[in-house]
GROMACS .gro file of C-alpha atoms in nm:
model
  243
    1MET     CA    1   1.030  -6.952  -6.194
    2SER     CA    2   0.836  -6.938  -5.854
    3ILE     CA    3   0.994  -6.790  -5.533
    4ARG     CA    4   1.150  -6.989  -5.318
    5ALA     CA    5   1.243  -6.785  -5.062
    6VAL     CA    6   1.206  -6.473  -4.867
    7VAL     CA    7   1.467  -6.247  -4.710
    8TRP     CA    8   1.389  -5.968  -4.460
    9ASP     CA    9   1.446  -5.654  -4.318
   10VAL     CA   10   1.434  -5.651  -3.940
   11ASP     CA   11   1.367  -5.302  -3.817
   12ASP     CA   12   1.026  -5.110  -3.875
   13THR     CA   13   0.951  -5.446  -4.110
   14LEU     CA   14   0.965  -5.722  -3.834
   15PHE     CA   15   1.096  -5.546  -3.528
   16ASP     CA   16   0.889  -5.236  -3.412
   17TYR     CA   17   1.238  -5.004  -3.419
   18THR     CA   18   1.056  -4.666  -3.413
   19GLY     CA   19   0.799  -4.735  -3.134
   20ALA     CA   20   1.056  -4.942  -2.933
   21ASP     CA   21   1.325  -4.681  -3.005
   22ARG     CA   22   1.060  -4.347  -2.879
   23ALA     CA   23   0.968  -4.552  -2.589
   24GLY     CA   24   1.317  -4.660  -2.467
   25MET     CA   25   1.417  -4.303  -2.519
   26ARG     CA   26   1.129  -4.122  -2.328
   27LEU     CA   27   1.250  -4.376  -2.030
   28HIS     CA   28   1.632  -4.280  -2.087
   29LEU     CA   29   1.586  -3.891  -2.077
   30ALA     CA   30   1.358  -3.895  -1.820
   31ALA     CA   31   1.600  -4.125  -1.587
   32GLU     CA   32   1.937  -3.880  -1.721
   33GLY     CA   33   1.715  -3.591  -1.644
   34LEU     CA   34   1.784  -3.451  -1.985
   35LEU     CA   35   1.424  -3.341  -2.039
   36ASP     CA   36   1.441  -2.941  -1.882
   37GLY     CA   37   1.603  -2.846  -2.181
   38TYR     CA   38   1.340  -2.914  -2.427
   39ASP     CA   39   0.963  -2.792  -2.442
   40GLY     CA   40   0.855  -3.129  -2.426
   41VAL     CA   41   0.947  -3.487  -2.430
   42GLU     CA   42   0.792  -3.495  -2.834
   43GLN     CA   43   1.076  -3.208  -2.886
   44ALA     CA   44   1.331  -3.427  -2.795
   45LEU     CA   45   1.252  -3.738  -2.912
   46VAL     CA   46   1.197  -3.567  -3.266
   47ARG     CA   47   1.567  -3.419  -3.231
   48TRP     CA   48   1.694  -3.771  -3.140
   49ARG     CA   49   1.528  -3.956  -3.437
   50GLU     CA   50   1.638  -3.664  -3.665
   51ILE     CA   51   1.995  -3.701  -3.520
   52THR     CA   52   1.991  -4.099  -3.535
   53ASP     CA   53   1.884  -4.041  -3.925
   54ARG     CA   54   2.149  -3.841  -3.995
   55GLN     CA   55   2.427  -4.035  -3.829
   56TRP     CA   56   2.269  -4.369  -3.990
   57ALA     CA   57   2.303  -4.230  -4.336
   58ARG     CA   58   2.694  -4.172  -4.276
   59PHE     CA   59   2.742  -4.541  -4.167
   60SER     CA   60   2.533  -4.660  -4.455
   61ALA     CA   61   2.750  -4.453  -4.704
   62GLY     CA   62   3.089  -4.630  -4.529
   63GLU     CA   63   3.174  -4.305  -4.398
   64VAL     CA   64   3.171  -4.406  -4.031
   65SER     CA   65   3.184  -4.762  -3.870
   66PHE     CA   66   2.867  -4.905  -3.686
   67GLU     CA   67   3.017  -4.782  -3.300
   68ALA     CA   68   3.126  -4.443  -3.456
   69GLN     CA   69   2.790  -4.341  -3.567
   70ARG     CA   70   2.617  -4.498  -3.269
   71ARG     CA   71   2.898  -4.230  -3.013
   72ASP     CA   72   2.865  -3.934  -3.272
   73ARG     CA   73   2.479  -3.984  -3.227
   74VAL     CA   74   2.520  -3.900  -2.844
   75ARG     CA   75   2.792  -3.619  -2.886
   76VAL     CA   76   2.577  -3.441  -3.124
   77PHE     CA   77   2.239  -3.490  -2.914
   78LEU     CA   78   2.410  -3.390  -2.610
   79GLY     CA   79   2.650  -3.125  -2.738
   80GLU     CA   80   2.942  -3.249  -2.561
   81GLU     CA   81   3.296  -3.376  -2.637
   82LEU     CA   82   3.259  -3.696  -2.458
   83SER     CA   83   3.522  -3.967  -2.497
   84ASP     CA   84   3.451  -4.281  -2.679
   85ALA     CA   85   3.429  -4.473  -2.337
   86GLU     CA   86   3.129  -4.202  -2.199
   87ALA     CA   87   2.951  -4.210  -2.539
   88ASP     CA   88   2.954  -4.567  -2.515
   89ALA     CA   89   2.828  -4.579  -2.145
   90TRP     CA   90   2.581  -4.331  -2.218
   91PHE     CA   91   2.456  -4.492  -2.525
   92GLN     CA   92   2.401  -4.845  -2.365
   93ARG     CA   93   2.215  -4.701  -2.039
   94TYR     CA   94   1.938  -4.600  -2.324
   95ILE     CA   95   1.996  -4.970  -2.451
   96ALA     CA   96   1.873  -5.079  -2.132
   97HIS     CA   97   1.550  -4.904  -2.133
   98TYR     CA   98   1.508  -4.962  -2.538
   99GLU     CA   99   1.520  -5.333  -2.491
  100THR     CA  100   1.271  -5.375  -2.199
  101VAL     CA  101   0.995  -5.260  -2.463
  102TRP     CA  102   1.116  -5.467  -2.759
  103ALA     CA  103   0.784  -5.643  -2.976
  104LEU     CA  104   0.716  -5.775  -3.313
  105PHE     CA  105   0.455  -5.611  -3.510
  106PRO     CA  106   0.128  -5.817  -3.444
  107ASP     CA  107   0.126  -5.960  -3.832
  108VAL     CA  108   0.519  -6.092  -3.815
  109LEU     CA  109   0.413  -6.454  -3.644
  110PRO     CA  110   0.124  -6.483  -3.855
  111VAL     CA  111   0.272  -6.472  -4.156
  112LEU     CA  112   0.606  -6.666  -4.048
  113ASP     CA  113   0.366  -6.924  -3.989
  114ALA     CA  114   0.213  -6.905  -4.325
  115LEU     CA  115   0.498  -6.899  -4.524
  116ALA     CA  116   0.680  -7.172  -4.310
  117ALA     CA  117   0.644  -7.445  -4.523
  118SER     CA  118   0.625  -7.277  -4.854
  119HIS     CA  119   0.952  -7.044  -4.830
  120ARG     CA  120   1.282  -7.054  -4.684
  121HIS     CA  121   1.381  -6.754  -4.504
  122ALA     CA  122   1.669  -6.519  -4.431
  123VAL     CA  123   1.759  -6.176  -4.296
  124LEU     CA  124   1.942  -5.885  -4.478
  125SER     CA  125   1.970  -5.603  -4.261
  126ASN     CA  126   2.191  -5.267  -4.229
  127SER     CA  127   2.294  -5.278  -3.880
  128SER     CA  128   2.559  -5.544  -3.753
  129ILE     CA  129   2.527  -5.896  -3.657
  130HIS     CA  130   2.611  -5.835  -3.294
  131VAL     CA  131   2.251  -5.627  -3.310
  132GLN     CA  132   2.035  -5.844  -3.494
  133ASP     CA  133   2.131  -6.185  -3.392
  134ARG     CA  134   2.056  -6.112  -3.030
  135LYS     CA  135   1.761  -5.912  -3.143
  136LEU     CA  136   1.605  -6.195  -3.300
  137ARG     CA  137   1.673  -6.469  -3.019
  138VAL     CA  138   1.497  -6.200  -2.769
  139LEU     CA  139   1.227  -6.194  -2.952
  140GLY     CA  140   1.212  -6.532  -3.030
  141VAL     CA  141   1.243  -6.590  -3.417
  142HIS     CA  142   1.596  -6.636  -3.459
  143ASP     CA  143   1.553  -6.989  -3.553
  144ARG     CA  144   1.275  -6.898  -3.831
  145PHE     CA  145   1.586  -6.773  -4.057
  146GLU     CA  146   1.804  -7.017  -4.250
  147ALA     CA  147   2.079  -6.737  -4.311
  148ILE     CA  148   2.166  -6.346  -4.106
  149LEU     CA  149   2.351  -6.097  -4.305
  150CYS     CA  150   2.409  -5.757  -4.195
  151ALA     CA  151   2.607  -5.451  -4.367
  152ALA     CA  152   2.844  -5.420  -4.058
  153GLU     CA  153   3.017  -5.761  -4.170
  154LEU     CA  154   2.966  -5.825  -4.519
  155GLY     CA  155   3.110  -5.451  -4.615
  156VAL     CA  156   2.834  -5.337  -4.855
  157SER     CA  157   2.503  -5.194  -4.745
  158LYS     CA  158   2.173  -5.157  -4.862
  159PRO     CA  159   2.059  -5.048  -5.131
  160GLU     CA  160   2.400  -5.126  -5.337
  161ALA     CA  161   2.286  -5.476  -5.533
  162GLY     CA  162   2.591  -5.635  -5.315
  163ALA     CA  163   2.411  -5.650  -5.041
  164PHE     CA  164   2.088  -5.872  -5.182
  165HIS     CA  165   2.311  -6.047  -5.443
  166ALA     CA  166   2.504  -6.198  -5.110
  167ALA     CA  167   2.197  -6.298  -4.926
  168CYS     CA  168   2.071  -6.476  -5.222
  169ALA     CA  169   2.415  -6.656  -5.252
  170ALA     CA  170   2.348  -6.748  -4.914
  171LEU     CA  171   2.038  -6.922  -4.976
  172GLU     CA  172   2.226  -7.041  -5.314
  173LEU     CA  173   1.952  -6.921  -5.535
  174ALA     CA  174   1.935  -6.662  -5.822
  175PRO     CA  175   1.765  -6.341  -5.722
  176HIS     CA  176   1.490  -6.386  -5.945
  177GLN     CA  177   1.397  -6.707  -5.699
  178VAL     CA  178   1.407  -6.438  -5.401
  179ALA     CA  179   1.155  -6.209  -5.259
  180TYR     CA  180   1.306  -5.914  -5.000
  181VAL     CA  181   1.059  -5.768  -4.786
  182GLY     CA  182   1.144  -5.426  -4.658
  183ASP     CA  183   0.999  -5.072  -4.501
  184HIS     CA  184   1.226  -4.836  -4.686
  185PRO     CA  185   1.087  -4.710  -5.027
  186GLU     CA  186   1.451  -4.647  -5.141
  187ILE     CA  187   1.685  -4.835  -4.940
  188ASP     CA  188   1.452  -5.173  -4.941
  189GLY     CA  189   1.216  -5.143  -5.209
  190ARG     CA  190   1.413  -4.981  -5.520
  191GLY     CA  191   1.741  -5.157  -5.393
  192ALA     CA  192   1.610  -5.498  -5.421
  193ALA     CA  193   1.397  -5.423  -5.723
  194GLU     CA  194   1.745  -5.330  -5.902
  195ALA     CA  195   1.901  -5.626  -5.797
  196GLY     CA  196   1.685  -5.830  -5.966
  197LEU     CA  197   1.474  -5.966  -5.650
  198LEU     CA  198   1.100  -5.927  -5.604
  199SER     CA  199   1.105  -5.666  -5.424
  200VAL     CA  200   0.802  -5.598  -5.159
  201TRP     CA  201   0.787  -5.252  -4.951
  202ILE     CA  202   0.564  -5.263  -4.691
  203ASP     CA  203   0.427  -4.910  -4.605
  204ARG     CA  204   0.222  -4.980  -4.259
  205ASP     CA  205   0.128  -4.609  -4.182
  206GLY     CA  206   0.092  -4.501  -4.543
  207VAL     CA  207   0.346  -4.224  -4.483
  208TYR     CA  208   0.412  -4.178  -4.877
  209THR     CA  209   0.169  -4.084  -5.117
  210SER     CA  210  -0.014  -4.317  -5.389
  211ASP     CA  211   0.159  -4.065  -5.671
  212ASP     CA  212   0.500  -4.199  -5.551
  213ALA     CA  213   0.678  -4.371  -5.853
  214LEU     CA  214   0.708  -4.736  -5.729
  215GLY     CA  215   0.988  -4.872  -5.988
  216GLY     CA  216   0.967  -5.241  -5.970
  217ARG     CA  217   0.828  -5.273  -5.580
  218HIS     CA  218   0.535  -5.392  -5.478
  219ARG     CA  219   0.358  -5.203  -5.202
  220ILE     CA  220   0.141  -5.371  -4.948
  221ALA     CA  221   0.022  -5.229  -4.582
  222SER     CA  222   0.030  -5.534  -4.366
  223LEU     CA  223   0.252  -5.833  -4.420
  224ALA     CA  224  -0.096  -6.037  -4.394
  225GLU     CA  225  -0.095  -5.942  -4.777
  226LEU     CA  226   0.240  -6.102  -4.848
  227PRO     CA  227   0.113  -6.456  -4.884
  228ALA     CA  228  -0.119  -6.397  -5.182
  229LEU     CA  229   0.149  -6.198  -5.363
  230LEU     CA  230   0.393  -6.470  -5.346
  231GLY     CA  231   0.147  -6.690  -5.477
  232ALA     CA  232   0.055  -6.493  -5.782
  233ASP     CA  233   0.404  -6.440  -5.869
  234THR     CA  234   0.320  -6.111  -6.059
  235ARG     CA  235   0.624  -6.020  -6.193
  236PHE     CA  236   0.558  -6.280  -6.478
  237GLY     CA  237   0.254  -6.094  -6.563
  238ALA     CA  238  -0.041  -6.258  -6.336
  239PRO     CA  239  -0.278  -6.042  -6.244
  240SER     CA  240  -0.306  -5.898  -5.928
  241THR     CA  241  -0.439  -5.603  -5.692
  242PHE     CA  242  -0.109  -5.507  -5.542
  243ARG     CA  243   0.065  -5.156  -5.663
   0.00000   0.00000   0.00000
């Protein structure tokens, strides 16, 4: 049976989250006068990303709420015992800078256009609907998707099979009729494959070596490769150059 729909991750798949986060935080740190405690802006940015990754992992594991992980990112980064209101205010000031540099990756609109007539589309993100719904509207692609599902509201997050199956259910399709495209080799790639979807892992920067076990994932370096992969439907034995 052919692939009838594509479900998309958002951050670092459609939206250049890492680039926007770095540029926005650079502006925010300068505005807040917080660079004096670091050897340079790069050191501060690396520390912010490390803290973000740790706190996001706690949220993904169900240990804290979406709002709590944001507040804890601020408290750990500043090393201060802030109230919820103080942490929220600091984060909102960062968000104001972050949103000024939002952008889609340049290969996103061409692939959505190429697949518009042949495949249905939805979003599955480990964020919250409040964040991703607005983001997709600002980026001008909200109307491209039939459904937008997020972990904060679903109560289950990737890589759990239940998250992927919820997206399939929203489209009223079986997992084997759906492709999932995401940037993380485990959370997105392995999770989708183990849930029975056609798993497409977008590895834009070649961060992971060719020795990585793909475990059912199809690895691409650009979304421009996606239409050919969906046409080949290599899960059923058709020859393919994709790994």
